[in-house]
Amino acid sequence: MPDEPTPTLTLHTRIGMAALCFGVAAMMGAASALGIFARGDGAAQHATSIRGEVFHYTTSGVYAFNAERVVTEGIGWDWFTLAVATPAMLAALPLLVRGSLRGRMFALGLLGYAFYQYLMYAMSWAFGPLLPLFIGLYATSLAGIVWIVSTIDLGAVARALGPGFPRRRMVALCCVMALVLLGMWTQRVAVGLRSETPQLFGMTTMVVQALDLGLIVPLCLWTAVTTWRRRPVGYLLSALLVVKGFAMAAAIVAMLLSAWAIEGTPELPALIVFSLFAAMLSWLGLRMYTATGPRIEDRHAEIVAV
């Protein structure tokens, strides 16, 4: 069957998408650098929540008034964002300017990562000077996702990824990730509901669990179903999820390593699980983005310069 033409991308559109992603990269770099280098002198104060949970508050820096454990984990997450996610977004800019289909799919995954991370930060960190930046990041990332998706021909994605697409492995991994998150977090929520002092680390609720159960688990399951049925949207979701999922899993590994280095107590089960997820997602990502035959953007990106 002959390829259907993709929607044309004007120079104005290509530069606009690249500019938006550059703005996200700049904001990510600023937010993560401030989190790492302006975190204060490490001063802390004991506190007991109204639920009876005893923890330590940090009292200085941009993350002041958060529990020490939350700050410790956040520093690891910020290091990954600064050292990996931000440069990756900058590396995608030339591809966006060229109108590359592969570049747009890669950017979508990174925007998904930025949207999740800074929505979580805006909702979970104690009120502080970085809140406007967090809001700007997740709002801009969501706008970028909607814009880039509107430029992509789903049929072109399916044709480009179809011949060498690891469909069964992608479906299996999506199901495993959904089940692992569902098992971990429903158990955590259930234990918290039965306890008079749930483990909230100074927060008022379980933000990460709410986001994962409400966003990530359904995304994994929907990706699995549509990919198994060879729906074009499943191919696009898979290309997005391998990038976003790898970034999230690797960031969690960095977060756990940071907590281990400071507290001296490793969370080995979580460290092993998310390391395996990161490894599998990176392998699947390489299969999708580099082992699909001819370069996708050359086959399916029809550009009109204005």
PDB file of N, CA and C in Angstrom, residues 30-105:
ATOM      1  N   ALA A  30      17.000  25.457  34.554  1.00  0.00           N
ATOM      2  CA  ALA A  30      16.994  26.422  35.652  1.00  0.00           C
ATOM      3  C   ALA A  30      16.411  25.812  36.921  1.00  0.00           C
ATOM      4  N   ALA A  31      15.270  25.117  36.799  1.00  0.00           N
ATOM      5  CA  ALA A  31      14.623  24.546  37.980  1.00  0.00           C
ATOM      6  C   ALA A  31      15.497  23.491  38.642  1.00  0.00           C
ATOM      7  N   SER A  32      16.081  22.607  37.836  1.00  0.00           N
ATOM      8  CA  SER A  32      16.903  21.544  38.414  1.00  0.00           C
ATOM      9  C   SER A  32      18.203  22.097  38.995  1.00  0.00           C
ATOM     10  N   ALA A  33      18.812  23.084  38.323  1.00  0.00           N
ATOM     11  CA  ALA A  33      20.042  23.676  38.850  1.00  0.00           C
ATOM     12  C   ALA A  33      19.790  24.386  40.170  1.00  0.00           C
ATOM     13  N   LEU A  34      18.679  25.107  40.265  1.00  0.00           N
ATOM     14  CA  LEU A  34      18.342  25.769  41.521  1.00  0.00           C
ATOM     15  C   LEU A  34      18.078  24.746  42.623  1.00  0.00           C
ATOM     16  N   GLY A  35      17.398  23.654  42.271  1.00  0.00           N
ATOM     17  CA  GLY A  35      17.141  22.616  43.265  1.00  0.00           C
ATOM     18  C   GLY A  35      18.417  21.996  43.803  1.00  0.00           C
ATOM     19  N   ILE A  36      19.425  21.872  42.939  1.00  0.00           N
ATOM     20  CA  ILE A  36      20.690  21.246  43.348  1.00  0.00           C
ATOM     21  C   ILE A  36      21.595  22.234  44.082  1.00  0.00           C
ATOM     22  N   PHE A  37      21.766  23.421  43.505  1.00  0.00           N
ATOM     23  CA  PHE A  37      22.797  24.333  43.986  1.00  0.00           C
ATOM     24  C   PHE A  37      22.274  25.421  44.920  1.00  0.00           C
ATOM     25  N   ALA A  38      20.955  25.532  45.065  1.00  0.00           N
ATOM     26  CA  ALA A  38      20.396  26.530  45.983  1.00  0.00           C
ATOM     27  C   ALA A  38      19.526  25.851  47.039  1.00  0.00           C
ATOM     28  N   ARG A  39      19.958  24.651  47.431  1.00  0.00           N
ATOM     29  CA  ARG A  39      19.141  23.903  48.393  1.00  0.00           C
ATOM     30  C   ARG A  39      19.439  24.272  49.839  1.00  0.00           C
ATOM     31  N   GLY A  40      20.334  25.213  50.071  1.00  0.00           N
ATOM     32  CA  GLY A  40      20.579  25.677  51.427  1.00  0.00           C
ATOM     33  C   GLY A  40      21.722  24.952  52.107  1.00  0.00           C
ATOM     34  N   ASP A  41      21.824  25.179  53.408  1.00  0.00           N
ATOM     35  CA  ASP A  41      22.958  24.653  54.176  1.00  0.00           C
ATOM     36  C   ASP A  41      22.664  23.326  54.862  1.00  0.00           C
ATOM     37  N   GLY A  42      21.500  22.742  54.595  1.00  0.00           N
ATOM     38  CA  GLY A  42      21.167  21.454  55.196  1.00  0.00           C
ATOM     39  C   GLY A  42      20.573  21.535  56.575  1.00  0.00           C
ATOM     40  N   ALA A  43      20.292  22.734  57.059  1.00  0.00           N
ATOM     41  CA  ALA A  43      19.690  22.877  58.388  1.00  0.00           C
ATOM     42  C   ALA A  43      18.302  22.244  58.405  1.00  0.00           C
ATOM     43  N   ALA A  44      17.960  21.636  59.520  1.00  0.00           N
ATOM     44  CA  ALA A  44      16.672  20.938  59.624  1.00  0.00           C
ATOM     45  C   ALA A  44      16.089  21.114  61.023  1.00  0.00           C
ATOM     46  N   GLN A  45      14.808  20.840  61.116  1.00  0.00           N
ATOM     47  CA  GLN A  45      14.104  20.973  62.394  1.00  0.00           C
ATOM     48  C   GLN A  45      13.117  19.832  62.531  1.00  0.00           C
ATOM     49  N   HIS A  46      13.043  19.258  63.726  1.00  0.00           N
ATOM     50  CA  HIS A  46      12.087  18.188  63.981  1.00  0.00           C
ATOM     51  C   HIS A  46      10.668  18.746  63.981  1.00  0.00           C
ATOM     52  N   ALA A  47       9.740  17.911  63.542  1.00  0.00           N
ATOM     53  CA  ALA A  47       8.331  18.301  63.570  1.00  0.00           C
ATOM     54  C   ALA A  47       7.467  17.046  63.659  1.00  0.00           C
ATOM     55  N   THR A  48       6.282  17.218  64.193  1.00  0.00           N
ATOM     56  CA  THR A  48       5.301  16.134  64.270  1.00  0.00           C
ATOM     57  C   THR A  48       4.016  16.615  63.625  1.00  0.00           C
ATOM     58  N   SER A  49       3.540  15.863  62.644  1.00  0.00           N
ATOM     59  CA  SER A  49       2.320  16.270  61.947  1.00  0.00           C
ATOM     60  C   SER A  49       1.106  16.016  62.830  1.00  0.00           C
ATOM     61  N   ILE A  50      -0.028  16.558  62.422  1.00  0.00           N
ATOM     62  CA  ILE A  50      -1.259  16.367  63.181  1.00  0.00           C
ATOM     63  C   ILE A  50      -1.677  14.901  63.222  1.00  0.00           C
ATOM     64  N   ARG A  51      -1.151  14.106  62.278  1.00  0.00           N
ATOM     65  CA  ARG A  51      -1.424  12.671  62.273  1.00  0.00           C
ATOM     66  C   ARG A  51      -0.479  11.904  63.194  1.00  0.00           C
ATOM     67  N   GLY A  52       0.514  12.592  63.741  1.00  0.00           N
ATOM     68  CA  GLY A  52       1.461  11.930  64.633  1.00  0.00           C
ATOM     69  C   GLY A  52       2.717  11.425  63.940  1.00  0.00           C
ATOM     70  N   GLU A  53       2.933  11.811  62.680  1.00  0.00           N
ATOM     71  CA  GLU A  53       4.129  11.385  61.958  1.00  0.00           C
ATOM     72  C   GLU A  53       5.289  12.314  62.307  1.00  0.00           C
ATOM     73  N   VAL A  54       6.400  11.724  62.748  1.00  0.00           N
ATOM     74  CA  VAL A  54       7.582  12.495  63.116  1.00  0.00           C
ATOM     75  C   VAL A  54       8.547  12.520  61.932  1.00  0.00           C
ATOM     76  N   PHE A  55       9.018  13.707  61.579  1.00  0.00           N
ATOM     77  CA  PHE A  55       9.951  13.823  60.464  1.00  0.00           C
ATOM     78  C   PHE A  55      10.810  15.054  60.677  1.00  0.00           C
ATOM     79  N   HIS A  56      11.768  15.280  59.761  1.00  0.00           N
ATOM     80  CA  HIS A  56      12.646  16.438  59.804  1.00  0.00           C
ATOM     81  C   HIS A  56      12.303  17.362  58.641  1.00  0.00           C
ATOM     82  N   TYR A  57      12.075  18.641  58.937  1.00  0.00           N
ATOM     83  CA  TYR A  57      11.897  19.663  57.915  1.00  0.00           C
ATOM     84  C   TYR A  57      13.239  20.294  57.572  1.00  0.00           C
ATOM     85  N   THR A  58      13.488  20.539  56.288  1.00  0.00           N
ATOM     86  CA  THR A  58      14.606  21.426  55.940  1.00  0.00           C
ATOM     87  C   THR A  58      14.147  22.860  56.205  1.00  0.00           C
ATOM     88  N   THR A  59      15.068  23.718  56.590  1.00  0.00           N
ATOM     89  CA  THR A  59      14.686  25.082  56.958  1.00  0.00           C
ATOM     90  C   THR A  59      15.392  26.150  56.135  1.00  0.00           C
ATOM     91  N   SER A  60      16.113  25.747  55.091  1.00  0.00           N
ATOM     92  CA  SER A  60      16.796  26.737  54.255  1.00  0.00           C
ATOM     93  C   SER A  60      16.780  26.284  52.802  1.00  0.00           C
ATOM     94  N   GLY A  61      17.068  27.232  51.909  1.00  0.00           N
ATOM     95  CA  GLY A  61      17.145  26.911  50.493  1.00  0.00           C
ATOM     96  C   GLY A  61      15.794  26.932  49.803  1.00  0.00           C
ATOM     97  N   VAL A  62      15.812  26.662  48.498  1.00  0.00           N
ATOM     98  CA  VAL A  62      14.586  26.741  47.706  1.00  0.00           C
ATOM     99  C   VAL A  62      13.602  25.625  48.057  1.00  0.00           C
ATOM    100  N   TYR A  63      14.077  24.560  48.703  1.00  0.00           N
ATOM    101  CA  TYR A  63      13.193  23.472  49.100  1.00  0.00           C
ATOM    102  C   TYR A  63      12.881  23.500  50.592  1.00  0.00           C
ATOM    103  N   ALA A  64      12.987  24.652  51.219  1.00  0.00           N
ATOM    104  CA  ALA A  64      12.690  24.772  52.644  1.00  0.00           C
ATOM    105  C   ALA A  64      11.246  24.369  52.929  1.00  0.00           C
ATOM    106  N   PHE A  65      11.040  23.825  54.134  1.00  0.00           N
ATOM    107  CA  PHE A  65       9.732  23.407  54.644  1.00  0.00           C
ATOM    108  C   PHE A  65       9.248  22.092  54.046  1.00  0.00           C
ATOM    109  N   ASN A  66      10.150  21.374  53.379  1.00  0.00           N
ATOM    110  CA  ASN A  66       9.861  20.013  52.944  1.00  0.00           C
ATOM    111  C   ASN A  66      10.593  19.036  53.858  1.00  0.00           C
ATOM    112  N   ALA A  67      10.063  17.812  53.941  1.00  0.00           N
ATOM    113  CA  ALA A  67      10.735  16.782  54.729  1.00  0.00           C
ATOM    114  C   ALA A  67      12.097  16.476  54.109  1.00  0.00           C
ATOM    115  N   GLU A  68      13.085  16.200  54.943  1.00  0.00           N
ATOM    116  CA  GLU A  68      14.436  15.918  54.463  1.00  0.00           C
ATOM    117  C   GLU A  68      14.447  14.777  53.454  1.00  0.00           C
ATOM    118  N   ARG A  69      13.655  13.738  53.683  1.00  0.00           N
ATOM    119  CA  ARG A  69      13.642  12.602  52.755  1.00  0.00           C
ATOM    120  C   ARG A  69      13.149  13.034  51.380  1.00  0.00           C
ATOM    121  N   VAL A  70      12.149  13.895  51.338  1.00  0.00           N
ATOM    122  CA  VAL A  70      11.620  14.369  50.064  1.00  0.00           C
ATOM    123  C   VAL A  70      12.679  15.190  49.327  1.00  0.00           C
ATOM    124  N   VAL A  71      13.390  16.049  50.058  1.00  0.00           N
ATOM    125  CA  VAL A  71      14.436  16.859  49.450  1.00  0.00           C
ATOM    126  C   VAL A  71      15.570  15.971  48.936  1.00  0.00           C
ATOM    127  N   THR A  72      15.944  14.972  49.733  1.00  0.00           N
ATOM    128  CA  THR A  72      17.004  14.049  49.331  1.00  0.00           C
ATOM    129  C   THR A  72      16.665  13.357  48.014  1.00  0.00           C
ATOM    130  N   GLU A  73      15.433  12.883  47.897  1.00  0.00           N
ATOM    131  CA  GLU A  73      15.020  12.227  46.665  1.00  0.00           C
ATOM    132  C   GLU A  73      14.935  13.221  45.510  1.00  0.00           C
ATOM    133  N   GLY A  74      14.453  14.418  45.808  1.00  0.00           N
ATOM    134  CA  GLY A  74      14.318  15.425  44.771  1.00  0.00           C
ATOM    135  C   GLY A  74      15.655  15.838  44.172  1.00  0.00           C
ATOM    136  N   ILE A  75      16.709  15.850  44.993  1.00  0.00           N
ATOM    137  CA  ILE A  75      18.031  16.217  44.483  1.00  0.00           C
ATOM    138  C   ILE A  75      18.491  15.210  43.433  1.00  0.00           C
ATOM    139  N   GLY A  76      18.268  13.917  43.680  1.00  0.00           N
ATOM    140  CA  GLY A  76      18.617  12.899  42.690  1.00  0.00           C
ATOM    141  C   GLY A  76      17.830  13.083  41.407  1.00  0.00           C
ATOM    142  N   TRP A  77      16.556  13.375  41.542  1.00  0.00           N
ATOM    143  CA  TRP A  77      15.706  13.613  40.371  1.00  0.00           C
ATOM    144  C   TRP A  77      16.205  14.833  39.596  1.00  0.00           C
ATOM    145  N   ASP A  78      16.559  15.894  40.332  1.00  0.00           N
ATOM    146  CA  ASP A  78      17.053  17.113  39.680  1.00  0.00           C
ATOM    147  C   ASP A  78      18.367  16.861  38.936  1.00  0.00           C
ATOM    148  N   TRP A  79      19.250  16.050  39.503  1.00  0.00           N
ATOM    149  CA  TRP A  79      20.507  15.744  38.834  1.00  0.00           C
ATOM    150  C   TRP A  79      20.246  15.062  37.492  1.00  0.00           C
ATOM    151  N   PHE A  80      19.313  14.121  37.467  1.00  0.00           N
ATOM    152  CA  PHE A  80      19.004  13.449  36.202  1.00  0.00           C
ATOM    153  C   PHE A  80      18.429  14.439  35.195  1.00  0.00           C
ATOM    154  N   THR A  81      17.526  15.306  35.650  1.00  0.00           N
ATOM    155  CA  THR A  81      16.930  16.283  34.745  1.00  0.00           C
ATOM    156  C   THR A  81      17.988  17.220  34.170  1.00  0.00           C
ATOM    157  N   LEU A  82      18.908  17.669  35.026  1.00  0.00           N
ATOM    158  CA  LEU A  82      19.937  18.600  34.576  1.00  0.00           C
ATOM    159  C   LEU A  82      20.951  17.929  33.657  1.00  0.00           C
ATOM    160  N   ALA A  83      21.369  16.712  33.993  1.00  0.00           N
ATOM    161  CA  ALA A  83      22.463  16.060  33.267  1.00  0.00           C
ATOM    162  C   ALA A  83      22.003  15.272  32.056  1.00  0.00           C
ATOM    163  N   VAL A  84      20.749  14.820  32.031  1.00  0.00           N
ATOM    164  CA  VAL A  84      20.291  13.946  30.944  1.00  0.00           C
ATOM    165  C   VAL A  84      19.085  14.521  30.196  1.00  0.00           C
ATOM    166  N   ALA A  85      17.999  14.810  30.919  1.00  0.00           N
ATOM    167  CA  ALA A  85      16.763  15.211  30.245  1.00  0.00           C
ATOM    168  C   ALA A  85      16.905  16.547  29.522  1.00  0.00           C
ATOM    169  N   THR A  86      17.544  17.514  30.169  1.00  0.00           N
ATOM    170  CA  THR A  86      17.700  18.825  29.531  1.00  0.00           C
ATOM    171  C   THR A  86      18.583  18.752  28.281  1.00  0.00           C
ATOM    172  N   PRO A  87      19.777  18.129  28.333  1.00  0.00           N
ATOM    173  CA  PRO A  87      20.569  17.991  27.103  1.00  0.00           C
ATOM    174  C   PRO A  87      19.846  17.200  26.018  1.00  0.00           C
ATOM    175  N   ALA A  88      19.058  16.187  26.406  1.00  0.00           N
ATOM    176  CA  ALA A  88      18.317  15.411  25.408  1.00  0.00           C
ATOM    177  C   ALA A  88      17.304  16.287  24.686  1.00  0.00           C
ATOM    178  N   MET A  89      16.621  17.157  25.429  1.00  0.00           N
ATOM    179  CA  MET A  89      15.667  18.070  24.791  1.00  0.00           C
ATOM    180  C   MET A  89      16.387  19.017  23.836  1.00  0.00           C
ATOM    181  N   LEU A  90      17.550  19.533  24.241  1.00  0.00           N
ATOM    182  CA  LEU A  90      18.319  20.417  23.360  1.00  0.00           C
ATOM    183  C   LEU A  90      18.772  19.670  22.104  1.00  0.00           C
ATOM    184  N   ALA A  91      19.126  18.389  22.259  1.00  0.00           N
ATOM    185  CA  ALA A  91      19.564  17.599  21.107  1.00  0.00           C
ATOM    186  C   ALA A  91      18.430  17.374  20.112  1.00  0.00           C
ATOM    187  N   ALA A  92      17.180  17.420  20.581  1.00  0.00           N
ATOM    188  CA  ALA A  92      16.035  17.208  19.686  1.00  0.00           C
ATOM    189  C   ALA A  92      15.709  18.441  18.861  1.00  0.00           C
ATOM    190  N   LEU A  93      16.227  19.612  19.236  1.00  0.00           N
ATOM    191  CA  LEU A  93      15.836  20.853  18.560  1.00  0.00           C
ATOM    192  C   LEU A  93      16.162  20.858  17.067  1.00  0.00           C
ATOM    193  N   PRO A  94      17.374  20.447  16.644  1.00  0.00           N
ATOM    194  CA  PRO A  94      17.638  20.438  15.198  1.00  0.00           C
ATOM    195  C   PRO A  94      16.683  19.529  14.424  1.00  0.00           C
ATOM    196  N   LEU A  95      16.308  18.413  15.028  1.00  0.00           N
ATOM    197  CA  LEU A  95      15.361  17.509  14.365  1.00  0.00           C
ATOM    198  C   LEU A  95      13.993  18.165  14.222  1.00  0.00           C
ATOM    199  N   LEU A  96      13.583  18.922  15.240  1.00  0.00           N
ATOM    200  CA  LEU A  96      12.300  19.622  15.155  1.00  0.00           C
ATOM    201  C   LEU A  96      12.326  20.686  14.068  1.00  0.00           C
ATOM    202  N   VAL A  97      13.423  21.398  13.955  1.00  0.00           N
ATOM    203  CA  VAL A  97      13.536  22.431  12.924  1.00  0.00           C
ATOM    204  C   VAL A  97      13.458  21.810  11.531  1.00  0.00           C
ATOM    205  N   ARG A  98      14.009  20.592  11.385  1.00  0.00           N
ATOM    206  CA  ARG A  98      13.945  19.896  10.091  1.00  0.00           C
ATOM    207  C   ARG A  98      12.577  19.287   9.819  1.00  0.00           C
ATOM    208  N   GLY A  99      11.725  19.221  10.824  1.00  0.00           N
ATOM    209  CA  GLY A  99      10.422  18.592  10.650  1.00  0.00           C
ATOM    210  C   GLY A  99      10.452  17.095  10.791  1.00  0.00           C
ATOM    211  N   SER A 100      11.486  16.562  11.425  1.00  0.00           N
ATOM    212  CA  SER A 100      11.656  15.122  11.564  1.00  0.00           C
ATOM    213  C   SER A 100      10.522  14.485  12.359  1.00  0.00           C
ATOM    214  N   LEU A 101       9.953  13.426  11.822  1.00  0.00           N
ATOM    215  CA  LEU A 101       8.943  12.671  12.563  1.00  0.00           C
ATOM    216  C   LEU A 101       9.554  12.029  13.792  1.00  0.00           C
ATOM    217  N   ARG A 102      10.735  11.455  13.644  1.00  0.00           N
ATOM    218  CA  ARG A 102      11.424  10.858  14.775  1.00  0.00           C
ATOM    219  C   ARG A 102      11.716  11.905  15.851  1.00  0.00           C
ATOM    220  N   GLY A 103      12.134  13.091  15.428  1.00  0.00           N
ATOM    221  CA  GLY A 103      12.415  14.157  16.388  1.00  0.00           C
ATOM    222  C   GLY A 103      11.178  14.578  17.148  1.00  0.00           C
ATOM    223  N   ARG A 104      10.047  14.642  16.453  1.00  0.00           N
ATOM    224  CA  ARG A 104       8.801  15.030  17.130  1.00  0.00           C
ATOM    225  C   ARG A 104       8.362  13.963  18.130  1.00  0.00           C
ATOM    226  N   MET A 105       8.499  12.698  17.781  1.00  0.00           N
ATOM    227  CA  MET A 105       8.127  11.634  18.720  1.00  0.00           C
ATOM    228  C   MET A 105       9.041  11.637  19.936  1.00  0.00           C
TER     229      MET A 105
END
